[in-house]
Amino acid sequence: MAVRTAYVAFTTAAGLTVAGKLSIPASEAKVPAVVICHGSDGVDGRGEFYRPALNAAGIATLEVDMWAARGTARGAAARPRTPLDTLPDAFAAKAFLAAQPEIDPERIGIMGFSWGAVVSLMCATPRAVQAAGQGAFRAHMANYPVVWAYENVPGLTLAELTGAPILIQCGDADTYDDPDGLDQLMARLPEASRKLITAKTYPGATHGFDRDLPPQTINDPFAHKGQGGPVLMEFSPGAAASSRDACVTFFAANL
C-alpha cells in the first residue's frame, strides 16, 4: 500500500510548536488515524516499529516529538515535571489530524510508550477531554505505563473514563512495577473502568520490550514503585511482535 509521508508542525494550547511525522496510507475514502507518543528517551524507533503495520492496515499515524518542542534533552532527568504537562501536545495532534482532508475526524486513536503511555491513558479521562475543549479519542493503547502509579499518585486516576476502549500491555520483568502490577491495577479500578480495558502481560519482558536497540539501563525516580533506581530496557522479539499484532488488531477493531 502506498503511503504519503510528511513532516509537519502544529501549535498546542500552551503555545508550543510540536513537530511530527505524518504517514497516510492511500485511500479513496477518509482513513482513521493514531497519534503516537514517545517515552522519556524521545523518538527512538519504537513508534517506527508499529507505524508500517498500522499504515498497511489502512490507519494513518502521527508520531509527535514532545521533547524538541520544549528544547528538552532525552532521558528521565530532563523531561517535564509530569506527563500531565504534555496532554496538550496529544490533543493538539488530534486537532491537527482532524483538520486533514484524508483523515476521518471521528476515528482518531492514541498510543504511547512509558511516558507516552501515561499520556495515552490520561487522555481517556473526562477531565482531560474537558480541559482540552474538544472531543475524546476513539481508542487508547498504552505500553508499560508505570501501572503502580494509578490510584496512588495524585492526579493519576482511571476511576472515571470516557468510555473509549483501552489496551494496556506490560512485561512481568518491568522493574517499574511488580510482576503482577497490571493485575493489581485492574483490581484497584471500579468495574466500569475494568470493562473498558484489555490487559496483556508478556512473560519475561522488560520495560521497553518493543525498543529494537541494544539493551540499556536507565535510572528513574518513578521506578521500583516510586522508590527509584535502575531499569533495564531490553528488546524482546516475541513480545514485541505480539504487541504489534495486538496493536493493529485493537485499532482496526475500534477505529
mmCIF file of C-alpha atoms in Angstrom:
data_model
loop_
_atom_site.group_PDB
_atom_site.id
_atom_site.type_symbol
_atom_site.label_atom_id
_atom_site.label_comp_id
_atom_site.label_asym_id
_atom_site.label_seq_id
_atom_site.Cartn_x
_atom_site.Cartn_y
_atom_site.Cartn_z
ATOM 1 C CA MET A 1 0.000 0.000 0.000
ATOM 2 C CA ALA A 2 1.304 3.434 -0.964
ATOM 3 C CA VAL A 3 1.911 5.755 1.991
ATOM 4 C CA ARG A 4 2.370 9.524 1.843
ATOM 5 C CA THR A 5 4.790 10.819 4.477
ATOM 6 C CA ALA A 6 5.176 14.441 5.546
ATOM 7 C CA TYR A 7 6.994 16.200 8.361
ATOM 8 C CA VAL A 8 4.534 18.595 9.950
ATOM 9 C CA ALA A 9 4.167 21.027 12.838
ATOM 10 C CA PHE A 10 1.236 22.343 14.854
ATOM 11 C CA THR A 11 0.672 24.600 17.864
ATOM 12 C CA THR A 12 -0.608 23.461 21.246
ATOM 13 C CA ALA A 13 -2.965 25.347 23.552
ATOM 14 C CA ALA A 14 0.111 26.268 25.584
ATOM 15 C CA GLY A 15 1.669 27.956 22.557
ATOM 16 C CA LEU A 16 4.320 25.323 21.861
ATOM 17 C CA THR A 17 5.110 24.274 18.303
ATOM 18 C CA VAL A 18 5.245 20.481 18.124
ATOM 19 C CA ALA A 19 6.746 18.647 15.163
ATOM 20 C CA GLY A 20 5.743 15.215 13.967
ATOM 21 C CA LYS A 21 5.915 12.621 11.235
ATOM 22 C CA LEU A 22 2.606 12.114 9.455
ATOM 23 C CA SER A 23 2.088 8.947 7.398
ATOM 24 C CA ILE A 24 -1.165 8.496 5.477
ATOM 25 C CA PRO A 25 -1.976 5.331 3.503
ATOM 26 C CA ALA A 26 -3.511 5.843 0.070
ATOM 27 C CA SER A 27 -7.285 5.505 0.083
ATOM 28 C CA GLU A 28 -10.283 6.819 -1.807
ATOM 29 C CA ALA A 29 -12.127 7.228 1.485
ATOM 30 C CA LYS A 30 -11.150 9.046 4.664
ATOM 31 C CA VAL A 31 -8.945 6.892 6.892
ATOM 32 C CA PRO A 32 -8.654 6.544 10.681
ATOM 33 C CA ALA A 33 -5.505 7.742 12.420
ATOM 34 C CA VAL A 34 -3.416 7.135 15.534
ATOM 35 C CA VAL A 35 -1.281 9.660 17.446
ATOM 36 C CA ILE A 36 1.990 8.044 18.640
ATOM 37 C CA CYS A 37 3.601 9.446 21.818
ATOM 38 C CA HIS A 38 7.215 8.608 22.709
ATOM 39 C CA GLY A 39 8.773 7.681 26.058
ATOM 40 C CA SER A 40 11.286 9.562 28.185
ATOM 41 C CA ASP A 41 14.067 8.753 25.704
ATOM 42 C CA GLY A 42 12.273 10.665 22.968
ATOM 43 C CA VAL A 43 11.640 9.460 19.429
ATOM 44 C CA ASP A 44 13.810 6.348 19.429
ATOM 45 C CA GLY A 45 12.359 3.899 16.919
ATOM 46 C CA ARG A 46 9.514 2.452 18.957
ATOM 47 C CA GLY A 47 6.913 4.375 17.009
ATOM 48 C CA GLU A 48 8.547 3.346 13.753
ATOM 49 C CA PHE A 49 8.295 -0.303 14.854
ATOM 50 C CA TYR A 50 4.495 -0.002 14.777
ATOM 51 C CA ARG A 51 3.947 2.551 12.016
ATOM 52 C CA PRO A 52 4.325 0.320 8.909
ATOM 53 C CA ALA A 53 1.923 -2.287 10.295
ATOM 54 C CA LEU A 54 -0.677 0.350 11.131
ATOM 55 C CA ASN A 55 -0.290 2.027 7.746
ATOM 56 C CA ALA A 56 -0.601 -1.355 5.988
ATOM 57 C CA ALA A 57 -3.901 -1.828 7.832
ATOM 58 C CA GLY A 58 -5.169 1.450 6.372
ATOM 59 C CA ILE A 59 -4.536 3.545 9.501
ATOM 60 C CA ALA A 60 -2.655 6.853 9.329
ATOM 61 C CA THR A 61 -0.109 7.710 12.016
ATOM 62 C CA LEU A 62 1.276 10.909 13.503
ATOM 63 C CA GLU A 63 4.343 10.421 15.713
ATOM 64 C CA VAL A 64 4.976 13.586 17.719
ATOM 65 C CA ASP A 65 8.191 14.900 19.286
ATOM 66 C CA MET A 66 7.236 16.411 22.630
ATOM 67 C CA TRP A 67 10.827 16.991 23.726
ATOM 68 C CA ALA A 68 12.017 19.030 20.736
ATOM 69 C CA ALA A 69 9.097 21.391 21.287
ATOM 70 C CA ARG A 70 10.461 22.168 24.751
ATOM 71 C CA GLY A 71 14.163 22.175 23.864
ATOM 72 C CA THR A 72 14.451 19.260 26.271
ATOM 73 C CA ALA A 73 17.194 16.656 26.207
ATOM 74 C CA ARG A 74 16.290 12.986 26.072
ATOM 75 C CA GLY A 75 16.062 10.998 29.283
ATOM 76 C CA ALA A 76 14.328 10.953 32.650
ATOM 77 C CA ALA A 77 16.371 13.787 34.153
ATOM 78 C CA ALA A 78 15.346 16.407 31.595
ATOM 79 C CA ARG A 79 11.693 15.604 30.918
ATOM 80 C CA PRO A 80 8.828 17.818 32.149
ATOM 81 C CA ARG A 81 7.563 17.515 35.715
ATOM 82 C CA THR A 82 4.681 15.150 34.886
ATOM 83 C CA PRO A 83 3.060 13.540 31.814
ATOM 84 C CA LEU A 84 0.006 15.665 32.555
ATOM 85 C CA ASP A 85 2.047 18.637 31.308
ATOM 86 C CA THR A 86 2.173 17.074 27.848
ATOM 87 C CA LEU A 87 -1.526 16.248 27.418
ATOM 88 C CA PRO A 88 -1.987 19.448 25.356
ATOM 89 C CA ASP A 89 0.500 18.024 22.827
ATOM 90 C CA ALA A 90 -1.666 14.948 22.330
ATOM 91 C CA PHE A 91 -4.905 16.869 21.937
ATOM 92 C CA ALA A 92 -3.264 19.374 19.575
ATOM 93 C CA ALA A 93 -2.079 16.423 17.479
ATOM 94 C CA LYS A 94 -5.648 15.118 17.421
ATOM 95 C CA ALA A 95 -6.966 18.503 16.293
ATOM 96 C CA PHE A 96 -4.298 18.683 13.583
ATOM 97 C CA LEU A 97 -5.255 15.230 12.284
ATOM 98 C CA ALA A 98 -8.954 16.070 12.343
ATOM 99 C CA ALA A 99 -8.273 19.035 10.035
ATOM 100 C CA GLN A 100 -6.556 16.907 7.373
ATOM 101 C CA PRO A 101 -8.801 16.136 4.381
ATOM 102 C CA GLU A 102 -7.651 12.479 4.225
ATOM 103 C CA ILE A 103 -8.463 11.756 7.890
ATOM 104 C CA ASP A 104 -11.820 10.793 9.394
ATOM 105 C CA PRO A 105 -12.038 13.177 12.390
ATOM 106 C CA GLU A 106 -14.334 10.782 14.265
ATOM 107 C CA ARG A 107 -11.842 7.898 14.145
ATOM 108 C CA ILE A 108 -8.665 9.099 15.849
ATOM 109 C CA GLY A 109 -6.873 6.997 18.477
ATOM 110 C CA ILE A 110 -3.732 7.416 20.534
ATOM 111 C CA MET A 111 -0.906 5.129 21.656
ATOM 112 C CA GLY A 112 2.295 5.599 23.613
ATOM 113 C CA PHE A 113 5.261 4.079 25.374
ATOM 114 C CA SER A 114 6.124 4.648 29.048
ATOM 115 C CA TRP A 115 5.750 8.462 29.416
ATOM 116 C CA GLY A 116 3.683 8.499 26.239
ATOM 117 C CA ALA A 117 1.636 5.580 27.567
ATOM 118 C CA VAL A 118 0.714 7.652 30.616
ATOM 119 C CA VAL A 119 -0.315 10.428 28.222
ATOM 120 C CA SER A 120 -2.462 7.980 26.258
ATOM 121 C CA LEU A 121 -4.221 6.726 29.404
ATOM 122 C CA MET A 122 -4.805 10.154 30.910
ATOM 123 C CA CYS A 123 -6.311 11.341 27.626
ATOM 124 C CA ALA A 124 -9.023 8.743 28.299
ATOM 125 C CA THR A 125 -10.291 10.676 31.331
ATOM 126 C CA PRO A 126 -13.224 13.100 31.133
ATOM 127 C CA ARG A 127 -11.215 15.733 33.000
ATOM 128 C CA ALA A 128 -8.528 15.770 30.298
ATOM 129 C CA VAL A 129 -11.078 15.910 27.485
ATOM 130 C CA GLN A 130 -12.937 18.750 29.152
ATOM 131 C CA ALA A 131 -9.708 20.696 29.665
ATOM 132 C CA ALA A 132 -8.791 20.222 26.008
ATOM 133 C CA GLY A 133 -12.151 21.575 24.858
ATOM 134 C CA GLN A 134 -12.595 19.016 22.099
ATOM 135 C CA GLY A 135 -13.939 15.526 21.518
ATOM 136 C CA ALA A 136 -12.443 12.400 23.035
ATOM 137 C CA PHE A 137 -10.064 9.982 21.348
ATOM 138 C CA ARG A 138 -11.776 6.896 19.938
ATOM 139 C CA ALA A 139 -9.319 4.302 21.358
ATOM 140 C CA HIS A 140 -6.201 4.240 23.570
ATOM 141 C CA MET A 141 -3.184 1.922 23.699
ATOM 142 C CA ALA A 142 -0.582 2.166 26.474
ATOM 143 C CA ASN A 143 2.602 0.087 26.600
ATOM 144 C CA TYR A 144 4.191 -0.208 30.069
ATOM 145 C CA PRO A 145 2.568 2.929 31.540
ATOM 146 C CA VAL A 146 4.043 2.592 35.073
ATOM 147 C CA VAL A 147 0.921 0.843 36.344
ATOM 148 C CA TRP A 148 1.646 1.148 40.080
ATOM 149 C CA ALA A 149 1.006 4.889 39.898
ATOM 150 C CA TYR A 150 -2.718 4.950 39.104
ATOM 151 C CA GLU A 151 -4.940 5.462 42.129
ATOM 152 C CA ASN A 152 -1.724 6.089 44.124
ATOM 153 C CA VAL A 153 -0.150 9.243 42.662
ATOM 154 C CA PRO A 154 -2.291 12.409 42.889
ATOM 155 C CA GLY A 155 -3.766 13.281 39.501
ATOM 156 C CA LEU A 156 -3.254 9.806 38.042
ATOM 157 C CA THR A 157 -6.582 8.021 38.199
ATOM 158 C CA LEU A 158 -8.537 5.798 35.834
ATOM 159 C CA ALA A 159 -11.594 5.626 38.067
ATOM 160 C CA GLU A 160 -13.583 7.704 35.549
ATOM 161 C CA LEU A 161 -13.097 7.155 31.816
ATOM 162 C CA THR A 162 -14.600 8.487 28.610
ATOM 163 C CA GLY A 163 -15.909 5.079 27.545
ATOM 164 C CA ALA A 164 -13.349 4.553 24.771
ATOM 165 C CA PRO A 165 -11.668 1.114 24.704
ATOM 166 C CA ILE A 166 -8.164 0.833 26.169
ATOM 167 C CA LEU A 167 -5.358 -1.675 25.575
ATOM 168 C CA ILE A 168 -2.596 -1.839 28.227
ATOM 169 C CA GLN A 169 0.468 -4.033 27.593
ATOM 170 C CA CYS A 170 3.250 -4.690 30.108
ATOM 171 C CA GLY A 171 6.092 -7.120 30.766
ATOM 172 C CA ASP A 172 6.364 -9.022 34.032
ATOM 173 C CA ALA A 173 10.105 -8.201 34.241
ATOM 174 C CA ASP A 174 9.455 -4.438 34.180
ATOM 175 C CA THR A 175 11.128 -3.043 37.294
ATOM 176 C CA TYR A 176 8.885 -0.006 37.469
ATOM 177 C CA ASP A 177 6.243 -2.413 38.757
ATOM 178 C CA ASP A 178 5.653 -5.752 40.435
ATOM 179 C CA PRO A 179 5.460 -8.751 38.065
ATOM 180 C CA ASP A 180 1.694 -8.762 38.549
ATOM 181 C CA GLY A 181 1.436 -4.974 38.544
ATOM 182 C CA LEU A 182 -1.119 -4.869 35.753
ATOM 183 C CA ASP A 183 -3.350 -7.329 37.602
ATOM 184 C CA GLN A 184 -3.005 -5.169 40.715
ATOM 185 C CA LEU A 185 -4.066 -2.100 38.752
ATOM 186 C CA MET A 186 -7.133 -3.847 37.389
ATOM 187 C CA ALA A 187 -8.105 -4.923 40.912
ATOM 188 C CA ARG A 188 -7.898 -1.289 42.127
ATOM 189 C CA LEU A 189 -10.260 0.013 39.457
ATOM 190 C CA PRO A 190 -14.051 0.113 39.556
ATOM 191 C CA GLU A 191 -15.889 -2.393 37.388
ATOM 192 C CA ALA A 192 -16.925 0.274 34.879
ATOM 193 C CA SER A 193 -13.264 1.052 34.151
ATOM 194 C CA ARG A 194 -12.204 -2.602 34.054
ATOM 195 C CA LYS A 195 -14.803 -3.317 31.384
ATOM 196 C CA LEU A 196 -13.125 -0.839 29.047
ATOM 197 C CA ILE A 197 -9.580 -2.194 29.466
ATOM 198 C CA THR A 198 -7.896 -5.121 27.746
ATOM 199 C CA ALA A 199 -4.825 -6.039 29.830
ATOM 200 C CA LYS A 200 -1.914 -8.084 28.451
ATOM 201 C CA THR A 201 1.248 -9.069 30.345
ATOM 202 C CA TYR A 202 4.195 -10.635 28.483
ATOM 203 C CA PRO A 203 6.319 -13.152 30.451
ATOM 204 C CA GLY A 204 9.998 -12.211 30.706
ATOM 205 C CA ALA A 205 9.538 -8.824 29.009
ATOM 206 C CA THR A 206 11.166 -5.727 30.499
ATOM 207 C CA HIS A 207 10.249 -2.072 30.273
ATOM 208 C CA GLY A 208 10.710 -1.027 26.653
ATOM 209 C CA PHE A 209 10.382 -4.597 25.356
ATOM 210 C CA ASP A 210 9.499 -3.239 21.889
ATOM 211 C CA ARG A 211 12.541 -0.932 21.665
ATOM 212 C CA ASP A 212 14.682 -2.574 18.954
ATOM 213 C CA LEU A 213 18.010 -1.198 20.171
ATOM 214 C CA PRO A 214 20.860 -2.573 22.305
ATOM 215 C CA PRO A 215 19.931 -3.142 25.978
ATOM 216 C CA GLN A 216 20.041 -0.004 28.100
ATOM 217 C CA THR A 217 19.830 0.591 31.852
ATOM 218 C CA ILE A 218 18.356 3.891 32.986
ATOM 219 C CA ASN A 219 17.700 5.417 36.411
ATOM 220 C CA ASP A 220 14.270 6.846 37.119
ATOM 221 C CA PRO A 221 12.804 8.161 40.395
ATOM 222 C CA PHE A 222 9.453 6.576 39.454
ATOM 223 C CA ALA A 223 10.968 3.093 39.096
ATOM 224 C CA HIS A 224 10.528 0.310 41.654
ATOM 225 C CA LYS A 225 7.053 1.560 42.587
ATOM 226 C CA GLY A 226 8.301 5.075 43.257
ATOM 227 C CA GLN A 227 11.397 4.135 45.259
ATOM 228 C CA GLY A 228 13.641 4.974 42.313
ATOM 229 C CA GLY A 229 16.534 3.042 40.847
ATOM 230 C CA PRO A 230 17.800 1.234 37.751
ATOM 231 C CA VAL A 231 15.537 -0.028 34.987
ATOM 232 C CA LEU A 232 16.690 -2.410 32.266
ATOM 233 C CA MET A 233 15.179 -1.902 28.816
ATOM 234 C CA GLU A 234 15.790 -4.910 26.580
ATOM 235 C CA PHE A 235 14.226 -5.789 23.243
ATOM 236 C CA SER A 236 12.087 -8.927 23.309
ATOM 237 C CA PRO A 237 11.359 -10.010 19.713
ATOM 238 C CA GLY A 238 8.499 -12.316 20.662
ATOM 239 C CA ALA A 239 6.733 -9.861 22.959
ATOM 240 C CA ALA A 240 7.328 -7.002 20.522
ATOM 241 C CA ALA A 241 5.814 -8.915 17.600
ATOM 242 C CA SER A 242 2.820 -9.960 19.701
ATOM 243 C CA SER A 243 2.382 -6.382 20.897
ATOM 244 C CA ARG A 244 2.459 -5.046 17.344
ATOM 245 C CA ASP A 245 -0.123 -7.605 16.219
ATOM 246 C CA ALA A 246 -2.326 -6.725 19.190
ATOM 247 C CA CYS A 247 -1.937 -3.021 18.400
ATOM 248 C CA VAL A 248 -3.097 -3.392 14.807
ATOM 249 C CA THR A 249 -5.967 -5.692 15.758
ATOM 250 C CA PHE A 250 -7.083 -3.317 18.516
ATOM 251 C CA PHE A 251 -7.108 -0.159 16.409
ATOM 252 C CA ALA A 252 -8.585 -1.887 13.347
ATOM 253 C CA ALA A 253 -11.469 -3.066 15.510
ATOM 254 C CA ASN A 254 -12.046 0.210 17.364
ATOM 255 C CA LEU A 255 -11.396 2.998 14.861
#
